[in-house]
Tab-separated table of N, CA and C in Angstrom:
chain	number	residue	atom	x	y	z
A	952	MET	N	140.982	-41.961	-113.590
A	952	MET	CA	140.941	-40.946	-112.566
A	952	MET	C	141.106	-41.631	-111.210
A	953	ASP	N	141.960	-41.038	-110.384
A	953	ASP	CA	142.127	-41.577	-109.040
A	953	ASP	C	141.263	-40.788	-108.059
A	954	ARG	N	141.262	-41.229	-106.831
A	954	ARG	CA	140.378	-40.612	-105.835
A	954	ARG	C	140.744	-39.157	-105.549
A	955	SER	N	142.031	-38.817	-105.578
A	955	SER	CA	142.405	-37.425	-105.320
A	955	SER	C	141.930	-36.521	-106.460
A	956	GLY	N	141.971	-37.008	-107.687
A	956	GLY	CA	141.441	-36.241	-108.811
A	956	GLY	C	139.940	-36.063	-108.712
A	957	PHE	N	139.263	-37.094	-108.221
A	957	PHE	CA	137.814	-37.021	-108.021
A	957	PHE	C	137.464	-35.957	-106.990
A	958	VAL	N	138.217	-35.915	-105.906
A	958	VAL	CA	137.970	-34.925	-104.853
A	958	VAL	C	138.277	-33.522	-105.369
A	959	LYS	N	139.364	-33.360	-106.129
A	959	LYS	CA	139.696	-32.046	-106.678
A	959	LYS	C	138.599	-31.552	-107.611
A	960	LEU	N	138.082	-32.433	-108.460
A	960	LEU	CA	137.006	-32.031	-109.364
A	960	LEU	C	135.743	-31.655	-108.603
A	961	SER	N	135.445	-32.368	-107.537
A	961	SER	CA	134.244	-32.031	-106.768
A	961	SER	C	134.403	-30.688	-106.051
A	962	VAL	N	135.588	-30.380	-105.557
A	962	VAL	CA	135.823	-29.079	-104.925
A	962	VAL	C	135.714	-27.972	-105.964
A	963	ILE	N	136.246	-28.195	-107.161
A	963	ILE	CA	136.137	-27.206	-108.237
A	963	ILE	C	134.682	-26.994	-108.625
A	964	ALA	N	133.914	-28.080	-108.729
A	964	ALA	CA	132.503	-27.972	-109.125
A	964	ALA	C	131.701	-27.199	-108.094
A	965	ILE	N	131.890	-27.493	-106.831
A	965	ILE	CA	131.164	-26.778	-105.781
A	965	ILE	C	131.610	-25.319	-105.738
A	966	GLY	N	132.903	-25.082	-105.957
A	966	GLY	CA	133.410	-23.710	-106.010
A	966	GLY	C	132.805	-22.914	-107.154
A	967	LEU	N	132.612	-23.551	-108.305
A	967	LEU	CA	131.987	-22.863	-109.438
A	967	LEU	C	130.537	-22.503	-109.153
A	968	VAL	N	129.814	-23.402	-108.509
A	968	VAL	CA	128.413	-23.119	-108.184
A	968	VAL	C	128.333	-21.980	-107.161
A	969	VAL	N	129.179	-22.002	-106.159
A	969	VAL	CA	129.190	-20.929	-105.169
A	969	VAL	C	129.615	-19.612	-105.820
A	970	ALA	N	130.607	-19.664	-106.711
A	970	ALA	CA	131.058	-18.459	-107.409
A	970	ALA	C	129.945	-17.865	-108.262
A	971	SER	N	129.090	-18.714	-108.818
A	971	SER	CA	127.998	-18.196	-109.635
A	971	SER	C	127.037	-17.353	-108.806
A	972	PHE	N	126.817	-17.727	-107.541
A	972	PHE	CA	125.963	-16.925	-106.670
A	972	PHE	C	126.607	-15.570	-106.358
A	973	PHE	N	127.921	-15.573	-106.119
A	973	PHE	CA	128.609	-14.313	-105.859
A	973	PHE	C	128.621	-13.415	-107.085
A	974	VAL	N	128.842	-14.012	-108.266
A	974	VAL	CA	128.849	-13.229	-109.502
A	974	VAL	C	127.479	-12.602	-109.736
A	975	ARG	N	126.435	-13.353	-109.485
A	975	ARG	CA	125.090	-12.803	-109.677
A	975	ARG	C	124.797	-11.696	-108.664
A	976	GLY	N	125.158	-11.921	-107.414
A	976	GLY	CA	124.880	-10.926	-106.381
A	976	GLY	C	125.609	-9.622	-106.621
A	977	PHE	N	126.922	-9.698	-106.861
A	977	PHE	CA	127.680	-8.475	-107.098
A	977	PHE	C	127.374	-7.892	-108.476
A	978	GLY	N	127.036	-8.752	-109.424
A	978	GLY	CA	126.667	-8.269	-110.754
A	978	GLY	C	125.396	-7.450	-110.739
A	979	GLN	N	124.452	-7.814	-109.876
A	979	GLN	CA	123.219	-7.034	-109.761
A	979	GLN	C	123.506	-5.631	-109.245
A	980	LEU	N	124.482	-5.515	-108.384
A	980	LEU	CA	124.844	-4.194	-107.861
A	980	LEU	C	125.522	-3.336	-108.924
A	981	ILE	N	126.275	-3.969	-109.818
A	981	ILE	CA	127.098	-3.220	-110.767
A	981	ILE	C	126.381	-2.997	-112.102
A	982	VAL	N	125.832	-4.072	-112.692
A	982	VAL	CA	125.304	-3.965	-114.056
A	982	VAL	C	123.805	-4.224	-114.162
A	983	GLY	N	123.142	-4.569	-113.096
A	983	GLY	CA	121.708	-4.837	-113.155
A	983	GLY	C	121.410	-6.325	-113.239
A	984	ARG	N	120.143	-6.668	-112.998
A	984	ARG	CA	119.740	-8.067	-112.900
A	984	ARG	C	119.863	-8.856	-114.210
A	985	PRO	N	119.384	-8.354	-115.355
A	985	PRO	CA	119.474	-9.172	-116.585
A	985	PRO	C	120.914	-9.488	-116.992
A	986	ALA	N	121.785	-8.508	-116.884
A	986	ALA	CA	123.189	-8.748	-117.240
A	986	ALA	C	123.864	-9.669	-116.223
A	987	ALA	N	123.487	-9.553	-114.956
A	987	ALA	CA	124.066	-10.415	-113.923
A	987	ALA	C	123.674	-11.868	-114.153
A	988	ASP	N	122.439	-12.080	-114.607
A	988	ASP	CA	122.005	-13.444	-114.922
A	988	ASP	C	122.840	-14.026	-116.060
A	989	LEU	N	123.152	-13.207	-117.057
A	989	LEU	CA	123.980	-13.673	-118.176
A	989	LEU	C	125.417	-13.955	-117.743
A	990	LEU	N	125.921	-13.168	-116.807
A	990	LEU	CA	127.277	-13.400	-116.317
A	990	LEU	C	127.362	-14.634	-115.431
A	991	GLN	N	126.287	-14.926	-114.709
A	991	GLN	CA	126.271	-16.052	-113.787
A	991	GLN	C	126.118	-17.382	-114.492
A	992	ALA	N	125.420	-17.401	-115.607
A	992	ALA	CA	125.026	-18.651	-116.256
A	992	ALA	C	126.187	-19.596	-116.576
A	993	PRO	N	127.287	-19.145	-117.170
A	993	PRO	CA	128.367	-20.110	-117.470
A	993	PRO	C	128.925	-20.810	-116.239
A	994	PHE	N	129.100	-20.061	-115.152
A	994	PHE	CA	129.608	-20.674	-113.918
A	994	PHE	C	128.644	-21.733	-113.399
A	995	ALA	N	127.365	-21.407	-113.386
A	995	ALA	CA	126.365	-22.330	-112.857
A	995	ALA	C	126.232	-23.569	-113.729
A	996	ILE	N	126.232	-23.401	-115.034
A	996	ILE	CA	126.057	-24.542	-115.951
A	996	ILE	C	127.243	-25.484	-115.876
A	997	VAL	N	128.451	-24.938	-115.916
A	997	VAL	CA	129.648	-25.791	-115.867
A	997	VAL	C	129.754	-26.489	-114.514
A	998	GLY	N	129.493	-25.778	-113.434
A	998	GLY	CA	129.542	-26.389	-112.102
A	998	GLY	C	128.512	-27.490	-111.941
A	999	PHE	N	127.288	-27.230	-112.402
A	999	PHE	CA	126.240	-28.243	-112.298
A	999	PHE	C	126.553	-29.452	-113.179
A	1000	ALA	N	127.056	-29.223	-114.378
A	1000	ALA	CA	127.411	-30.341	-115.264
A	1000	ALA	C	128.513	-31.198	-114.639
A	1001	LEU	N	129.493	-30.566	-114.011
A	1001	LEU	CA	130.548	-31.325	-113.331
A	1001	LEU	C	129.980	-32.141	-112.174
A	1002	LEU	N	129.061	-31.556	-111.419
A	1002	LEU	CA	128.451	-32.298	-110.311
A	1002	LEU	C	127.638	-33.486	-110.812
A	1003	VAL	N	126.935	-33.332	-111.911
A	1003	VAL	CA	126.179	-34.450	-112.486
A	1003	VAL	C	127.132	-35.544	-112.950
A	1004	TYR	N	128.231	-35.158	-113.639
A	1004	TYR	CA	129.217	-36.139	-114.085
A	1004	TYR	C	129.808	-36.896	-112.898
A	1005	LEU	N	130.158	-36.173	-111.843
A	1005	LEU	CA	130.754	-36.821	-110.674
A	1005	LEU	C	129.761	-37.743	-109.980
A	1006	PHE	N	128.488	-37.368	-109.948
A	1006	PHE	CA	127.468	-38.232	-109.367
A	1006	PHE	C	127.333	-39.527	-110.166
A	1007	VAL	N	127.297	-39.410	-111.483
A	1007	VAL	CA	127.194	-40.607	-112.333
A	1007	VAL	C	128.438	-41.466	-112.164
A	1008	ARG	N	129.596	-40.833	-112.129
A	1008	ARG	CA	130.845	-41.581	-111.980
A	1008	ARG	C	130.898	-42.302	-110.630
A	1009	ALA	N	130.451	-41.650	-109.560
A	1009	ALA	CA	130.446	-42.284	-108.238
A	1009	ALA	C	129.438	-43.424	-108.182
A	1010	THR	N	128.298	-43.245	-108.847
A	1010	THR	CA	127.295	-44.313	-108.886
A	1010	THR	C	127.827	-45.523	-109.638
A	1011	LEU	N	128.484	-45.279	-110.766
A	1011	LEU	CA	129.062	-46.389	-111.521
A	1011	LEU	C	130.190	-47.063	-110.752
A	1012	ASP	N	130.914	-46.318	-109.943
A	1012	ASP	CA	131.952	-46.916	-109.104
A	1012	ASP	C	131.329	-47.774	-108.009
A	1013	ALA	N	130.242	-47.305	-107.419
A	1013	ALA	CA	129.584	-48.069	-106.359
A	1013	ALA	C	129.004	-49.375	-106.891
A	1014	VAL	N	128.518	-49.343	-108.134
A	1014	VAL	CA	127.952	-50.546	-108.753
A	1014	VAL	C	129.060	-51.495	-109.202
A	1015	GLY	N	130.226	-50.927	-109.540
A	1015	GLY	CA	131.346	-51.746	-109.975
A	1015	GLY	C	131.556	-51.748	-111.467
A	1016	VAL	N	130.899	-50.846	-112.178
A	1016	VAL	CA	131.025	-50.793	-113.633
A	1016	VAL	C	132.273	-50.040	-114.050
A	1017	TRP	N	132.520	-48.877	-113.440
A	1017	TRP	CA	133.652	-48.019	-113.808
A	1017	TRP	C	134.371	-47.607	-112.528
A	1018	GLU	N	135.480	-48.253	-112.234
A	1018	GLU	CA	136.180	-48.074	-110.971
A	1018	GLU	C	136.942	-46.752	-110.925
A	1019	VAL	N	136.950	-46.126	-109.758
A	1019	VAL	CA	137.811	-44.990	-109.468
A	1019	VAL	C	139.015	-45.571	-108.741
A	1020	GLU	N	140.204	-45.432	-109.352
A	1020	GLU	CA	141.392	-46.087	-108.806
A	1020	GLU	C	141.854	-45.417	-107.512
A	1021	ASP	N	142.496	-46.206	-106.650
A	1021	ASP	CA	143.127	-45.645	-105.448
A	1021	ASP	C	144.480	-45.070	-105.834
A	1022	ALA	N	144.874	-44.000	-105.151
A	1022	ALA	CA	146.139	-43.342	-105.467
A	1022	ALA	C	147.309	-44.157	-105.005
């Protein structure tokens, strides 16, 4: 993975987490709170998992174990 791919993945991850808040908010208006929580969960879980992966990858790059290549 190069640095531009790393940045794209981080933008996607943050976008998924933000989208989960919008899905929950508008979902509460349309289908109620319990269903909105179920609709929000996949976005939040995938976004958070991507952020954790990117954090680990950046930490390993800073230590020098797994390099992120320059473009």
